[in-house]
XYZ file of C-alpha atoms in Angstrom:
374
model
C 17.218 12.121 14.861
C 13.085 12.875 15.728
C 10.831 11.187 12.953
C 7.541 10.573 12.775
C 4.549 8.250 11.786
C 0.946 9.147 10.662
C -0.981 6.114 10.495
C -4.224 4.157 11.283
C -3.923 2.018 14.544
C -7.583 2.095 15.084
C -10.556 2.530 13.184
C -11.038 0.806 10.134
C -7.819 0.374 8.774
C -6.436 0.272 12.257
C -4.601 -2.893 11.681
C -2.744 -0.649 8.856
C -0.306 1.142 11.490
C 0.635 -2.224 13.264
C 1.893 -3.632 10.514
C 3.865 -0.816 8.896
C 5.543 -0.042 12.427
C 6.317 -3.876 13.117
C 8.800 -3.043 9.666
C 9.625 -0.023 10.372
C 10.986 -1.922 13.354
C 13.329 -3.974 11.738
C 14.996 -1.172 9.596
C 15.466 0.538 12.396
C 17.431 -2.346 14.780
C 19.674 -1.962 11.414
C 19.645 2.093 11.400
C 20.561 2.583 15.080
C 22.766 0.389 15.353
C 24.520 0.930 12.498
C 24.452 5.246 13.459
C 22.751 7.949 10.995
C 25.254 10.960 10.828
C 26.559 9.163 14.715
C 22.610 9.744 15.890
C 20.267 7.047 16.298
C 16.434 7.905 14.885
C 13.859 8.061 17.770
C 9.844 7.636 16.488
C 7.237 9.920 17.409
C 4.439 7.827 16.587
C -0.143 9.662 15.744
C -2.723 7.676 14.819
C -4.243 9.036 11.952
C -7.826 6.872 13.701
C -8.640 6.033 9.751
C -10.844 10.124 10.160
C -8.938 13.632 8.144
C -9.967 15.328 11.236
C -8.016 12.788 13.167
C -5.002 12.495 10.454
C -4.587 16.839 9.896
C -4.758 16.888 13.704
C -1.796 14.788 13.981
C 0.736 16.024 11.549
C 0.005 19.018 13.294
C 1.554 17.588 16.581
C 4.446 15.711 14.802
C 5.123 19.139 12.585
C 5.120 21.150 15.957
C 7.387 18.660 17.450
C 9.860 18.876 15.358
C 9.880 15.911 13.287
C 12.655 15.994 10.212
C 10.586 13.372 8.492
C 6.898 11.726 8.255
C 5.878 7.711 7.345
C 2.884 8.593 6.304
C -0.882 7.515 5.877
C -3.127 5.383 3.780
C -5.556 7.051 1.278
C -8.673 7.543 2.924
C -7.297 10.982 4.990
C -3.958 11.531 2.463
C -5.652 13.720 0.652
C -6.347 16.151 3.133
C -2.732 16.486 4.063
C -2.163 18.063 0.339
C -2.001 21.357 1.156
C -0.280 20.993 4.983
C 2.814 18.868 4.334
C 3.581 20.853 1.068
C 2.724 24.343 3.188
C 5.619 22.447 6.641
C 8.240 22.006 3.750
C 8.093 18.157 6.388
C 8.781 15.182 3.904
C 6.199 12.455 3.549
C 6.130 8.661 2.461
C 2.788 7.324 2.442
C 2.889 2.893 3.799
C -0.035 2.296 2.124
C -1.588 5.607 0.434
C -2.449 4.423 -3.402
C -5.054 6.690 -4.002
C -5.357 8.018 -7.966
C -4.982 11.071 -5.990
C -1.241 10.521 -5.938
C -0.707 10.403 -9.358
C -0.220 13.943 -10.540
C 0.816 15.218 -7.124
C 4.205 14.489 -5.355
C 7.977 14.351 -5.273
C 10.439 16.815 -4.166
C 8.270 19.836 -5.582
C 5.959 18.428 -3.363
C 7.476 16.902 -0.587
C 5.009 13.732 -1.018
C 6.594 9.791 -1.857
C 4.757 6.712 -1.608
C 6.026 2.883 -0.786
C 3.445 1.071 -2.517
C 2.777 2.060 -6.185
C -0.892 4.059 -7.651
C -4.059 1.789 -7.445
C -4.007 2.714 -11.254
C -1.039 -0.047 -11.878
C -2.725 -2.464 -9.117
C -5.867 -1.936 -11.253
C -4.240 -2.286 -14.087
C -2.870 -6.137 -12.467
C -6.723 -6.963 -12.105
C -7.870 -5.629 -15.439
C -5.819 -7.690 -17.254
C -5.839 -10.916 -15.214
C -9.624 -10.388 -16.470
C -9.059 -9.921 -19.546
C -6.387 -12.733 -19.800
C -8.793 -15.187 -18.436
C -11.608 -14.195 -21.286
C -13.559 -11.934 -18.208
C -15.987 -9.608 -20.475
C -18.353 -8.308 -17.798
C -17.580 -6.224 -14.786
C -19.775 -5.818 -11.926
C -17.548 -2.482 -10.177
C -18.815 -2.426 -6.297
C -17.071 -0.720 -4.144
C -17.463 0.545 -0.298
C -18.954 3.927 -0.658
C -16.187 6.464 0.492
C -13.334 8.025 -1.591
C -10.473 5.392 -1.628
C -12.500 2.519 -2.329
C -13.580 4.353 -5.041
C -10.086 5.576 -6.800
C -8.824 2.033 -6.997
C -12.466 0.443 -7.991
C -12.436 4.057 -10.972
C -8.787 2.437 -11.457
C -10.110 -1.272 -12.853
C -12.575 -0.107 -14.464
C -11.207 2.292 -16.827
C -8.158 0.001 -17.722
C -10.878 -2.894 -18.500
C -13.203 -1.201 -20.479
C -9.932 1.035 -21.928
C -8.683 -3.178 -23.638
C -12.142 -4.609 -24.773
C -14.797 -4.896 -21.348
C -17.765 -3.875 -19.819
C -18.897 -2.569 -17.280
C -22.073 -3.559 -16.464
C -22.229 -2.974 -13.210
C -21.602 -0.404 -10.296
C -22.520 -0.923 -7.288
C -21.605 1.444 -3.741
C -22.016 -0.568 -0.869
C -23.380 1.434 2.283
C -20.694 1.950 4.664
C -23.213 0.750 7.918
C -25.688 -1.712 6.423
C -26.830 -5.129 8.202
C -27.547 -6.956 4.307
C -25.825 -6.339 0.605
C -28.213 -8.791 -0.544
C -29.782 -6.837 -2.487
C -26.697 -5.289 -4.442
C -25.978 -9.549 -4.348
C -28.728 -9.602 -6.583
C -28.285 -6.729 -8.862
C -25.026 -8.010 -9.637
C -26.538 -11.183 -10.430
C -29.271 -9.574 -13.030
C -26.103 -7.024 -14.117
C -25.055 -10.360 -15.773
C -21.741 -9.324 -15.794
C -19.381 -12.709 -15.214
C -16.561 -10.857 -12.734
C -17.029 -8.936 -9.901
C -13.747 -6.125 -8.612
C -15.170 -5.099 -5.396
C -13.226 -2.705 -2.835
C -13.956 -1.832 0.422
C -11.791 -2.512 3.898
C -12.640 -6.113 6.223
C -16.063 -4.713 8.084
C -17.932 -3.938 4.419
C -15.844 -6.699 2.455
C -16.914 -9.098 5.463
C -20.160 -8.948 5.542
C -20.497 -8.475 1.654
C -18.660 -11.781 1.224
C -21.077 -13.684 4.243
C -24.239 -12.358 1.530
C -22.220 -13.796 -1.805
C -22.063 -16.581 0.086
C -24.724 -16.895 0.857
C -26.829 -16.560 -2.687
C -24.385 -19.288 -3.717
C -22.698 -16.752 -6.815
C -20.297 -18.432 -8.665
C -18.727 -15.668 -10.367
C -15.383 -14.881 -9.747
C -14.120 -12.273 -7.344
C -11.515 -9.787 -6.509
C -11.201 -8.617 -3.450
C -9.763 -4.840 -2.647
C -5.135 -4.877 -1.470
C -7.305 -3.764 1.942
C -8.409 -7.120 3.116
C -5.533 -9.492 0.401
C -4.423 -10.255 4.618
C -4.022 -13.390 6.796
C -6.795 -11.947 9.190
C -9.369 -11.883 6.591
C -8.989 -15.713 5.387
C -9.272 -15.534 9.669
C -12.192 -14.112 9.431
C -13.816 -15.651 6.456
C -12.557 -19.287 6.482
C -10.352 -20.680 5.001
C -11.787 -23.306 3.336
C -14.679 -20.413 1.847
C -11.707 -18.895 0.785
C -10.307 -21.225 -1.628
C -13.242 -23.379 -2.184
C -14.637 -20.280 -4.588
C -13.642 -18.140 -7.307
C -11.856 -15.369 -4.833
C -8.820 -13.032 -5.990
C -7.050 -10.366 -4.945
C -3.731 -8.598 -6.233
C -0.774 -7.450 -3.974
C 2.505 -5.881 -5.388
C 4.695 -8.744 -5.375
C 7.739 -8.491 -4.057
C 10.850 -6.208 -3.696
C 14.202 -7.650 -4.538
C 15.554 -7.055 -0.909
C 12.224 -9.117 -0.028
C 13.361 -13.013 1.568
C 16.468 -10.814 4.100
C 13.448 -8.754 5.369
C 10.929 -12.119 5.788
C 13.300 -13.314 7.350
C 14.753 -10.442 10.029
C 10.798 -9.701 10.740
C 10.450 -13.378 11.703
C 13.210 -12.937 14.548
C 12.431 -9.878 16.122
C 8.794 -10.526 15.798
C 8.232 -14.062 15.762
C 5.208 -14.035 13.199
C 5.871 -12.791 9.060
C 5.212 -9.238 7.676
C 1.737 -8.135 7.472
C 0.543 -6.238 4.452
C 1.755 -2.831 4.330
C 4.923 -4.431 6.837
C 7.766 -4.735 3.943
C 6.076 -0.403 3.185
C 6.922 0.372 6.368
C 10.927 -1.265 6.383
C 11.118 0.429 2.795
C 10.040 4.668 4.358
C 12.375 4.029 6.979
C 15.362 2.607 4.848
C 15.189 4.945 2.498
C 14.023 8.451 5.128
C 17.544 7.297 7.667
C 19.453 6.948 3.586
C 18.750 10.678 3.042
C 19.776 11.954 5.779
C 23.078 9.634 5.380
C 23.548 11.175 2.276
C 23.063 14.652 3.095
C 25.284 14.829 5.312
C 22.346 16.546 7.707
C 18.669 15.999 9.682
C 16.968 18.397 7.627
C 14.144 18.309 6.503
C 15.104 19.919 3.156
C 18.434 17.827 3.333
C 15.801 14.579 3.446
C 13.416 16.134 1.255
C 16.225 16.756 -1.312
C 18.264 12.796 -1.342
C 15.117 10.753 -1.472
C 15.586 10.229 -4.817
C 18.701 10.152 -5.007
C 19.094 7.430 -3.026
C 17.466 5.022 -5.275
C 18.773 5.709 -8.503
C 19.299 2.825 -10.420
C 22.546 3.698 -11.507
C 24.149 3.595 -8.380
C 25.761 0.681 -6.477
C 22.418 -1.900 -5.381
C 21.603 -2.199 -1.314
C 18.965 -3.518 0.024
C 19.348 -2.387 4.207
C 20.606 1.169 5.214
C 23.867 -0.172 6.756
C 25.164 -0.945 3.486
C 23.988 1.557 1.525
C 26.202 4.368 5.204
C 29.567 1.516 3.591
C 28.881 2.700 0.487
C 27.889 6.281 0.625
C 30.624 7.033 3.487
C 33.397 5.396 0.514
C 31.896 8.029 -2.194
C 29.660 6.181 -3.694
C 26.362 6.982 -5.134
C 23.516 4.191 -4.613
C 20.847 2.341 -5.360
C 18.020 1.247 -2.770
C 16.447 -1.904 -3.889
C 13.261 -2.323 -1.392
C 11.697 -4.990 0.135
C 8.248 -4.294 -0.797
C 9.196 -3.241 -5.001
C 12.171 -1.818 -6.251
C 11.727 1.356 -5.072
C 12.644 3.753 -8.529
C 10.620 6.783 -7.467
C 8.857 9.184 -10.706
C 9.409 12.402 -11.130
C 6.068 12.431 -8.843
C 6.946 10.431 -5.938
C 5.562 7.080 -7.003
C 7.420 3.901 -8.114
C 7.151 0.919 -9.925
C 6.969 -2.638 -9.729
C 5.119 -5.664 -9.825
C 2.558 -7.114 -9.804
C 1.197 -10.424 -8.729
C -2.600 -11.537 -8.901
C -3.405 -14.280 -5.441
C -6.125 -16.650 -3.767
C -6.205 -18.330 -1.179
C -4.089 -22.622 -0.924
C -3.363 -23.962 2.514
C -4.670 -21.537 4.588
C -2.595 -18.735 3.086
C -2.712 -16.554 -0.202
C -0.349 -17.829 -3.429
C 0.828 -15.878 -6.285
C -1.596 -17.003 -9.437
C 0.293 -14.968 -12.227
C 2.971 -11.609 -12.004
C 2.437 -9.040 -13.886
C 5.480 -7.157 -14.718
C 6.669 -3.846 -14.646
C 6.644 -2.878 -17.879
C 3.654 -5.558 -18.385
C 1.519 -2.502 -15.802
C 3.634 0.679 -17.718
C 3.655 0.126 -21.546
């Protein structure tokens, strides 16, 4: 059974693909041991190179190869695939696209799902934490691209909608060698908190200039750099000594089991989006198993049913296969979040606010799904 992976393995988001692939491999070990309809799953992997052109080319390669489903790419490129995915009737589950452009697109009619929540939900977590801690004036700062703008807009919309004030809107040029003038703009704005969204290179330069400027304004950094690698790059002591926060989906119901299996297989803890890759692979395999057929349409029609709340809770493919063969409906409970999809193929789960402590990201507080959607 041929399944595709289309993700960034190089360029700006080149760390996303490897992290998700390691999570995918943890799921595949169980899936191929148990067998899907008496078969094994084989992966065809394509690199988006973090560019729309390479993403479209990679998708065409997968479509021509006859894959029955695809683990999909990041916010930077996935809008370019909306129509190609629908035209090919090829189900795709993104493992990293939080873009709000997916909020009204997706589900079975569009052949699109994602195992990470929308930026709108993550933005609410960031904005609510700021408000809960009496920050009222926000400087919104972002890398000058669509993906970063999407998340920043979600933060700003929620923050201002709940009574906060946006006092600066600062775009960070992608190829700049300094953001010192932007630091001055932020300082002059009177902001008492900063929301900064960008990839690794831009975020690292921003943080260097932030520290050089001696700013003591708390700063939220974007999802894409809430990683162990970014702590190492900036410095654990620096990250801990400054008021720097991040946010990420709270671990799902099966995270502990996944984390141990990942450690056993790869001799390292899961990276960001690793659990999302694990969940996407399990859901695709379970959908085929429930359908009794590993075809594009069969998988499309069975993705939502394997994660229905009224089913028997399962956390692995092998558990789900056993229940399905016994004639029971299942409710897959994921490692990255519960994976209860809404009508647009989006999961809604809890989010945590994080800070660096003892060299690693540590939860400060967690907002429930109800907190973020009510």
